[in-house]
Amino acid sequence: MTTTLTKPPADRVPEQPRRGRGSKASRAGGQMHAGPIAYIVLALFTIGSLFPLVWTAIAASRDNQRLAQTPPPFWFGANLFDKLEIAWNDANLGEAMLNTTIVAGISSLTIVLMSTIAGFAFAKLRFKGRNALMLVVVGTMMVPPQLSVIPLYMMVAKLDWTDQLQAVIFPSLVSAFGVFFMRQYLLQALPDEIIEAARVDGASSWRVIWHVVFPTARPAMAVLGMLMFVQVWNDFLWPFLVLTQNGNPTVQVAVAGLGRGFTPDQALIMAGALLGTLPLLLVFAIFGKQIVGGIMQGAVKG
């Protein structure tokens, strides 16, 4: 008894399993595309975020009488550039921006360097009292800054630093938040094996910081620097207490002197606030892509 084997027709090819759009094979290595709902939500959030800035520009182009009417204006008037020029000259915003750039630049740079070194020590070095000291650092974040205004002002007055930029720079050279932020980042982003390898190669502690810690912490340093720069730039209470508008004002002190009188000129105040905000927008427009890219790079490495 013989059996014959029949071959399948050549035109019949075994069917391959279909890969749906939601399958793992299609998602692996592919690019995800947002739907229309995601774009609508993002557009709404973008409009909501830009509305305060746009409203400031609209209010700066109007007068008090129009701003007091109901409904308020929702489009620009004809006085925007005139109000900006008056605010720039009356508040001496050119000198104020230079002073604020010096204060914010020095403070943010020092905070970033000191916080990175201290964060590395708390994250990777073993020494007695490390946890207790870290609790003290975190505890200082819970103390309202208003409590230190009077003793700090007494120290500044005794040093004869009133109406001088060092009165604003020195109290902002360190930040407990910066130390905590860098410690948490270096705990995950900096492996102990890299530090041990550097030690085996004969690197000192400072060389480890310079060649290992700083390159690893660069994304977090960029983010911390941006946050501290914005915080110091927008600081109002302490500069308002130790600086004057006619001496060495920062932007916030200079803008606070606008619109004084029996009836404050709201448009002039808005124009000064708009001018004081534009440098921050410019800095973020220039360095925002690098900062966001650094965050994503650090997240992938971590």
CSV table of C-alpha atoms in Angstrom, one decimal:
chain,number,residue,atom,x,y,z
A,1,MET,CA,0.0,0.0,0.0
A,2,THR,CA,1.5,3.2,-1.1
A,3,THR,CA,0.7,6.8,0.0
A,4,THR,CA,1.1,9.8,-2.2
A,5,LEU,CA,2.1,13.2,-0.9
A,6,THR,CA,0.4,16.1,-2.6
A,7,LYS,CA,2.1,19.5,-2.7
A,8,PRO,CA,0.1,22.6,-2.0
A,9,PRO,CA,-0.5,24.8,-4.9
A,10,ALA,CA,2.3,27.3,-5.6
A,11,ASP,CA,0.0,30.2,-5.5
A,12,ARG,CA,-1.2,29.4,-2.0
A,13,VAL,CA,1.1,31.0,0.5
A,14,PRO,CA,0.6,30.5,4.2
A,15,GLU,CA,-1.2,33.5,5.6
A,16,GLN,CA,0.9,35.6,7.9
A,17,PRO,CA,-0.7,36.8,11.2
A,18,ARG,CA,-2.0,40.3,10.8
A,19,ARG,CA,-0.4,43.0,13.0
A,20,GLY,CA,-2.9,45.3,14.3
A,21,ARG,CA,-2.2,48.9,15.0
A,22,GLY,CA,-2.2,48.3,18.7
A,23,SER,CA,0.1,45.3,18.6
A,24,LYS,CA,3.5,45.1,20.4
A,25,ALA,CA,5.3,44.7,17.0
A,26,SER,CA,3.9,47.9,15.7
A,27,ARG,CA,4.6,49.8,18.9
A,28,ALA,CA,8.2,48.6,19.3
A,29,GLY,CA,10.5,51.2,17.9
A,30,GLY,CA,7.7,53.1,16.3
A,31,GLN,CA,6.6,56.7,16.9
A,32,MET,CA,3.4,57.4,18.7
A,33,HIS,CA,1.1,59.9,17.2
A,34,ALA,CA,-1.3,62.1,19.1
A,35,GLY,CA,-5.0,62.2,18.3
A,36,PRO,CA,-7.2,65.3,17.7
A,37,ILE,CA,-8.3,65.3,21.4
A,38,ALA,CA,-4.7,65.5,22.6
A,39,TYR,CA,-4.1,68.5,20.3
A,40,ILE,CA,-7.2,70.2,21.5
A,41,VAL,CA,-6.2,69.7,25.2
A,42,LEU,CA,-2.7,71.0,24.5
A,43,ALA,CA,-4.1,74.0,22.6
A,44,LEU,CA,-6.4,74.9,25.6
A,45,PHE,CA,-3.5,74.6,28.0
A,46,THR,CA,-1.3,76.8,25.8
A,47,ILE,CA,-4.0,79.5,25.5
A,48,GLY,CA,-4.5,79.4,29.3
A,49,SER,CA,-0.8,79.7,29.9
A,50,LEU,CA,-0.3,82.7,27.5
A,51,PHE,CA,-3.5,84.6,28.5
A,52,PRO,CA,-1.9,86.4,31.6
A,53,LEU,CA,1.0,87.6,29.4
A,54,VAL,CA,-1.3,88.7,26.6
A,55,TRP,CA,-3.7,90.4,29.0
A,56,THR,CA,-0.8,92.3,30.5
A,57,ALA,CA,0.1,93.6,27.1
A,58,ILE,CA,-3.5,94.5,26.4
A,59,ALA,CA,-3.9,96.4,29.7
A,60,ALA,CA,-0.6,98.2,29.0
A,61,SER,CA,-2.1,99.6,25.8
A,62,ARG,CA,-5.2,101.1,27.4
A,63,ASP,CA,-6.0,103.7,30.0
A,64,ASN,CA,-7.6,103.6,33.4
A,65,GLN,CA,-11.0,104.6,32.2
A,66,ARG,CA,-11.2,101.8,29.6
A,67,LEU,CA,-9.8,99.2,32.0
A,68,ALA,CA,-12.5,100.1,34.6
A,69,GLN,CA,-15.3,99.4,32.1
A,70,THR,CA,-17.3,96.2,31.8
A,71,PRO,CA,-16.6,94.1,29.9
A,72,PRO,CA,-12.8,94.8,29.9
A,73,PRO,CA,-10.9,95.1,26.6
A,74,PHE,CA,-9.8,92.0,24.9
A,75,TRP,CA,-7.7,93.6,22.2
A,76,PHE,CA,-4.7,95.9,22.0
A,77,GLY,CA,-5.0,99.7,22.0
A,78,ALA,CA,-2.9,102.3,20.4
A,79,ASN,CA,-0.8,103.3,23.5
A,80,LEU,CA,1.3,100.2,24.0
A,81,PHE,CA,4.7,101.4,22.8
A,82,ASP,CA,4.2,104.8,24.4
A,83,LYS,CA,3.5,103.2,27.7
A,84,LEU,CA,6.5,101.0,27.4
A,85,GLU,CA,8.8,103.9,26.6
A,86,ILE,CA,7.4,105.9,29.6
A,87,ALA,CA,7.8,102.9,31.9
A,88,TRP,CA,11.4,102.3,30.7
A,89,ASN,CA,12.4,105.9,31.3
A,90,ASP,CA,10.5,106.6,34.6
A,91,ALA,CA,11.6,103.4,36.3
A,92,ASN,CA,15.1,103.4,34.9
A,93,LEU,CA,14.6,99.8,33.9
A,94,GLY,CA,17.9,99.6,31.9
A,95,GLU,CA,20.0,99.9,35.1
A,96,ALA,CA,17.4,97.8,37.0
A,97,MET,CA,17.7,95.0,34.5
A,98,LEU,CA,21.5,95.1,34.6
A,99,ASN,CA,21.5,95.0,38.4
A,100,THR,CA,19.0,92.1,38.4
A,101,THR,CA,21.0,90.2,35.8
A,102,ILE,CA,24.1,90.5,38.0
A,103,VAL,CA,22.3,89.4,41.2
A,104,ALA,CA,20.4,86.5,39.5
A,105,GLY,CA,23.5,85.4,37.6
A,106,ILE,CA,25.8,85.3,40.6
A,107,SER,CA,23.2,83.8,42.9
A,108,SER,CA,22.1,81.0,40.5
A,109,LEU,CA,25.7,80.1,39.6
A,110,THR,CA,26.7,79.8,43.2
A,111,ILE,CA,23.6,77.9,44.2
A,112,VAL,CA,24.2,75.4,41.4
A,113,LEU,CA,27.8,74.8,42.3
A,114,MET,CA,27.3,74.6,46.0
A,115,SER,CA,24.2,72.5,45.8
A,116,THR,CA,25.8,70.0,43.4
A,117,ILE,CA,28.8,69.6,45.7
A,118,ALA,CA,26.7,69.3,48.9
A,119,GLY,CA,24.2,67.0,47.1
A,120,PHE,CA,27.0,64.7,46.1
A,121,ALA,CA,28.3,64.6,49.7
A,122,PHE,CA,24.9,63.8,51.1
A,123,ALA,CA,24.1,61.2,48.3
A,124,LYS,CA,27.4,59.3,47.9
A,125,LEU,CA,29.7,60.0,50.8
A,126,ARG,CA,29.6,58.2,54.2
A,127,PHE,CA,30.2,60.3,57.2
A,128,LYS,CA,28.8,60.6,60.7
A,129,GLY,CA,25.7,62.7,61.1
A,130,ARG,CA,24.9,62.7,57.4
A,131,ASN,CA,21.2,61.9,57.9
A,132,ALA,CA,20.9,64.4,60.8
A,133,LEU,CA,22.5,67.2,58.8
A,134,MET,CA,20.2,66.4,55.8
A,135,LEU,CA,17.2,66.7,58.1
A,136,VAL,CA,18.4,70.1,59.3
A,137,VAL,CA,18.8,71.2,55.6
A,138,VAL,CA,15.3,70.0,54.8
A,139,GLY,CA,13.9,71.5,58.0
A,140,THR,CA,15.2,75.0,57.0
A,141,MET,CA,12.8,74.8,54.0
A,142,MET,CA,9.9,74.7,56.3
A,143,VAL,CA,10.8,77.9,58.1
A,144,PRO,CA,8.9,80.9,56.6
A,145,PRO,CA,11.4,83.3,55.1
A,146,GLN,CA,9.6,86.3,56.6
A,147,LEU,CA,11.0,85.2,60.0
A,148,SER,CA,14.6,85.9,59.0
A,149,VAL,CA,13.9,89.4,57.6
A,150,ILE,CA,14.4,91.4,60.8
A,151,PRO,CA,17.7,89.7,61.9
A,152,LEU,CA,19.0,89.7,58.4
A,153,TYR,CA,18.2,93.4,57.9
A,154,MET,CA,20.0,94.2,61.2
A,155,MET,CA,23.1,92.4,59.9
A,156,VAL,CA,23.0,94.2,56.6
A,157,ALA,CA,22.6,97.6,58.3
A,158,LYS,CA,25.5,96.8,60.6
A,159,LEU,CA,27.7,96.0,57.6
A,160,ASP,CA,26.5,99.2,56.0
A,161,TRP,CA,25.3,97.3,52.9
A,162,THR,CA,21.9,99.0,52.5
A,163,ASP,CA,21.1,100.1,49.0
A,164,GLN,CA,24.0,98.0,47.7
A,165,LEU,CA,23.7,94.8,45.5
A,166,GLN,CA,25.7,92.7,47.9
A,167,ALA,CA,22.9,93.0,50.4
A,168,VAL,CA,20.7,91.0,47.9
A,169,ILE,CA,23.5,88.7,46.6
A,170,PHE,CA,24.9,87.2,49.8
A,171,PRO,CA,21.6,86.0,51.4
A,172,SER,CA,20.8,84.1,48.2
A,173,LEU,CA,24.1,82.3,47.6
A,174,VAL,CA,22.9,78.9,49.0
A,175,SER,CA,19.6,77.1,48.8
A,176,ALA,CA,18.3,74.2,50.8
A,177,PHE,CA,16.0,73.3,48.0
A,178,GLY,CA,19.0,73.1,45.6
A,179,VAL,CA,20.9,70.7,48.0
A,180,PHE,CA,17.8,68.5,48.3
A,181,PHE,CA,17.2,68.6,44.6
A,182,MET,CA,20.7,67.6,43.6
A,183,ARG,CA,20.9,64.9,46.3
A,184,GLN,CA,17.8,63.2,45.0
A,185,TYR,CA,19.1,63.4,41.4
A,186,LEU,CA,22.6,62.1,42.1
A,187,LEU,CA,21.2,59.2,44.2
A,188,GLN,CA,19.7,57.7,41.0
A,189,ALA,CA,21.8,59.1,38.2
A,190,LEU,CA,25.3,58.5,39.6
A,191,PRO,CA,26.2,54.8,40.1
A,192,ASP,CA,28.6,54.0,42.9
A,193,GLU,CA,30.7,51.9,40.5
A,194,ILE,CA,31.8,55.0,38.6
A,195,ILE,CA,33.0,56.7,41.8
A,196,GLU,CA,34.8,53.5,42.9
A,197,ALA,CA,36.5,53.2,39.5
A,198,ALA,CA,37.7,56.8,39.7
A,199,ARG,CA,39.0,56.2,43.2
A,200,VAL,CA,40.9,53.2,41.9
A,201,ASP,CA,42.5,55.3,39.2
A,202,GLY,CA,43.8,57.6,42.0
A,203,ALA,CA,41.4,60.5,41.5
A,204,SER,CA,40.9,62.8,44.5
A,205,SER,CA,37.6,64.0,45.8
A,206,TRP,CA,37.7,67.2,43.9
A,207,ARG,CA,38.8,65.5,40.7
A,208,VAL,CA,35.8,63.1,41.1
A,209,ILE,CA,33.5,66.1,41.5
A,210,TRP,CA,35.0,67.9,38.5
A,211,HIS,CA,35.3,64.9,36.0
A,212,VAL,CA,32.5,62.6,37.2
A,213,VAL,CA,29.9,64.4,39.3
A,214,PHE,CA,29.5,67.6,37.2
A,215,PRO,CA,29.2,65.8,33.8
A,216,THR,CA,26.6,63.4,35.3
A,217,ALA,CA,24.6,66.2,37.0
A,218,ARG,CA,24.6,68.6,34.1
A,219,PRO,CA,20.9,68.1,33.2
A,220,ALA,CA,19.8,68.7,36.8
A,221,MET,CA,22.3,71.6,37.1
A,222,ALA,CA,20.7,73.3,34.1
A,223,VAL,CA,17.2,72.9,35.5
A,224,LEU,CA,18.2,74.1,39.0
A,225,GLY,CA,20.0,77.1,37.4
A,226,MET,CA,16.9,78.1,35.5
A,227,LEU,CA,14.7,77.7,38.5
A,228,MET,CA,17.0,79.8,40.8
A,229,PHE,CA,17.5,82.5,38.1
A,230,VAL,CA,13.7,82.9,37.8
A,231,GLN,CA,13.3,82.9,41.6
A,232,VAL,CA,15.9,85.5,42.2
A,233,TRP,CA,14.7,87.6,39.3
A,234,ASN,CA,11.2,87.7,40.7
A,235,ASP,CA,12.1,88.2,44.3
A,236,PHE,CA,10.4,91.3,45.7
A,237,LEU,CA,10.3,91.4,49.5
A,238,TRP,CA,13.9,91.4,50.4
A,239,PRO,CA,15.2,93.7,47.6
A,240,PHE,CA,12.3,96.1,48.4
A,241,LEU,CA,13.5,96.4,52.0
A,242,VAL,CA,17.2,96.9,51.4
A,243,LEU,CA,17.3,98.7,48.0
A,244,THR,CA,15.8,102.0,46.8
A,245,GLN,CA,14.5,103.0,43.4
A,246,ASN,CA,17.0,105.9,43.1
A,247,GLY,CA,20.0,103.8,44.2
A,248,ASN,CA,20.6,100.3,42.9
A,249,PRO,CA,17.2,98.9,42.2
A,250,THR,CA,16.3,95.5,40.8
A,251,VAL,CA,13.5,95.1,38.3
A,252,GLN,CA,10.9,94.4,41.0
A,253,VAL,CA,11.9,97.5,43.0
A,254,ALA,CA,11.9,99.7,40.0
A,255,VAL,CA,8.5,98.5,38.8
A,256,ALA,CA,7.1,99.0,42.3
A,257,GLY,CA,7.8,102.7,41.9
A,258,LEU,CA,5.7,103.1,38.8
A,259,GLY,CA,2.2,104.5,38.8
A,260,ARG,CA,2.5,106.3,42.2
A,261,GLY,CA,0.0,109.0,42.9
A,262,PHE,CA,-3.6,109.6,44.0
A,263,THR,CA,-4.8,107.5,41.0
A,264,PRO,CA,-2.2,105.0,40.0
A,265,ASP,CA,-1.7,104.5,36.2
A,266,GLN,CA,-2.6,100.8,35.8
A,267,ALA,CA,-1.4,100.8,32.2
A,268,LEU,CA,2.0,102.1,33.2
A,269,ILE,CA,2.3,99.5,35.9
A,270,MET,CA,1.4,96.8,33.4
A,271,ALA,CA,3.9,98.1,30.9
A,272,GLY,CA,6.7,97.9,33.5
A,273,ALA,CA,5.6,94.4,34.5
A,274,LEU,CA,5.7,93.4,30.8
A,275,LEU,CA,9.2,94.8,30.4
A,276,GLY,CA,10.4,93.0,33.5
A,277,THR,CA,9.0,89.7,32.2
A,278,LEU,CA,10.4,89.8,28.7
A,279,PRO,CA,14.1,88.9,29.7
A,280,LEU,CA,12.9,85.7,31.3
A,281,LEU,CA,11.0,84.8,28.2
A,282,LEU,CA,14.0,85.5,26.1
A,283,VAL,CA,16.3,83.4,28.3
A,284,PHE,CA,13.9,80.5,28.2
A,285,ALA,CA,13.4,80.8,24.4
A,286,ILE,CA,17.1,80.6,23.9
A,287,PHE,CA,18.0,77.9,26.4
A,288,GLY,CA,14.7,76.1,26.9
A,289,LYS,CA,15.4,73.4,24.2
A,290,GLN,CA,18.8,72.6,25.7
A,291,ILE,CA,17.3,72.4,29.2
A,292,VAL,CA,14.4,70.1,28.2
A,293,GLY,CA,16.8,68.0,26.1
A,294,GLY,CA,19.1,67.7,29.2
A,295,ILE,CA,16.2,66.6,31.3
A,296,MET,CA,15.3,63.9,28.9
A,297,GLN,CA,18.9,62.8,28.5
A,298,GLY,CA,19.3,62.6,32.2
A,299,ALA,CA,16.0,60.6,32.5
A,300,VAL,CA,17.2,58.1,29.9
A,301,LYS,CA,20.6,57.7,31.6
A,302,GLY,CA,19.0,57.4,35.0
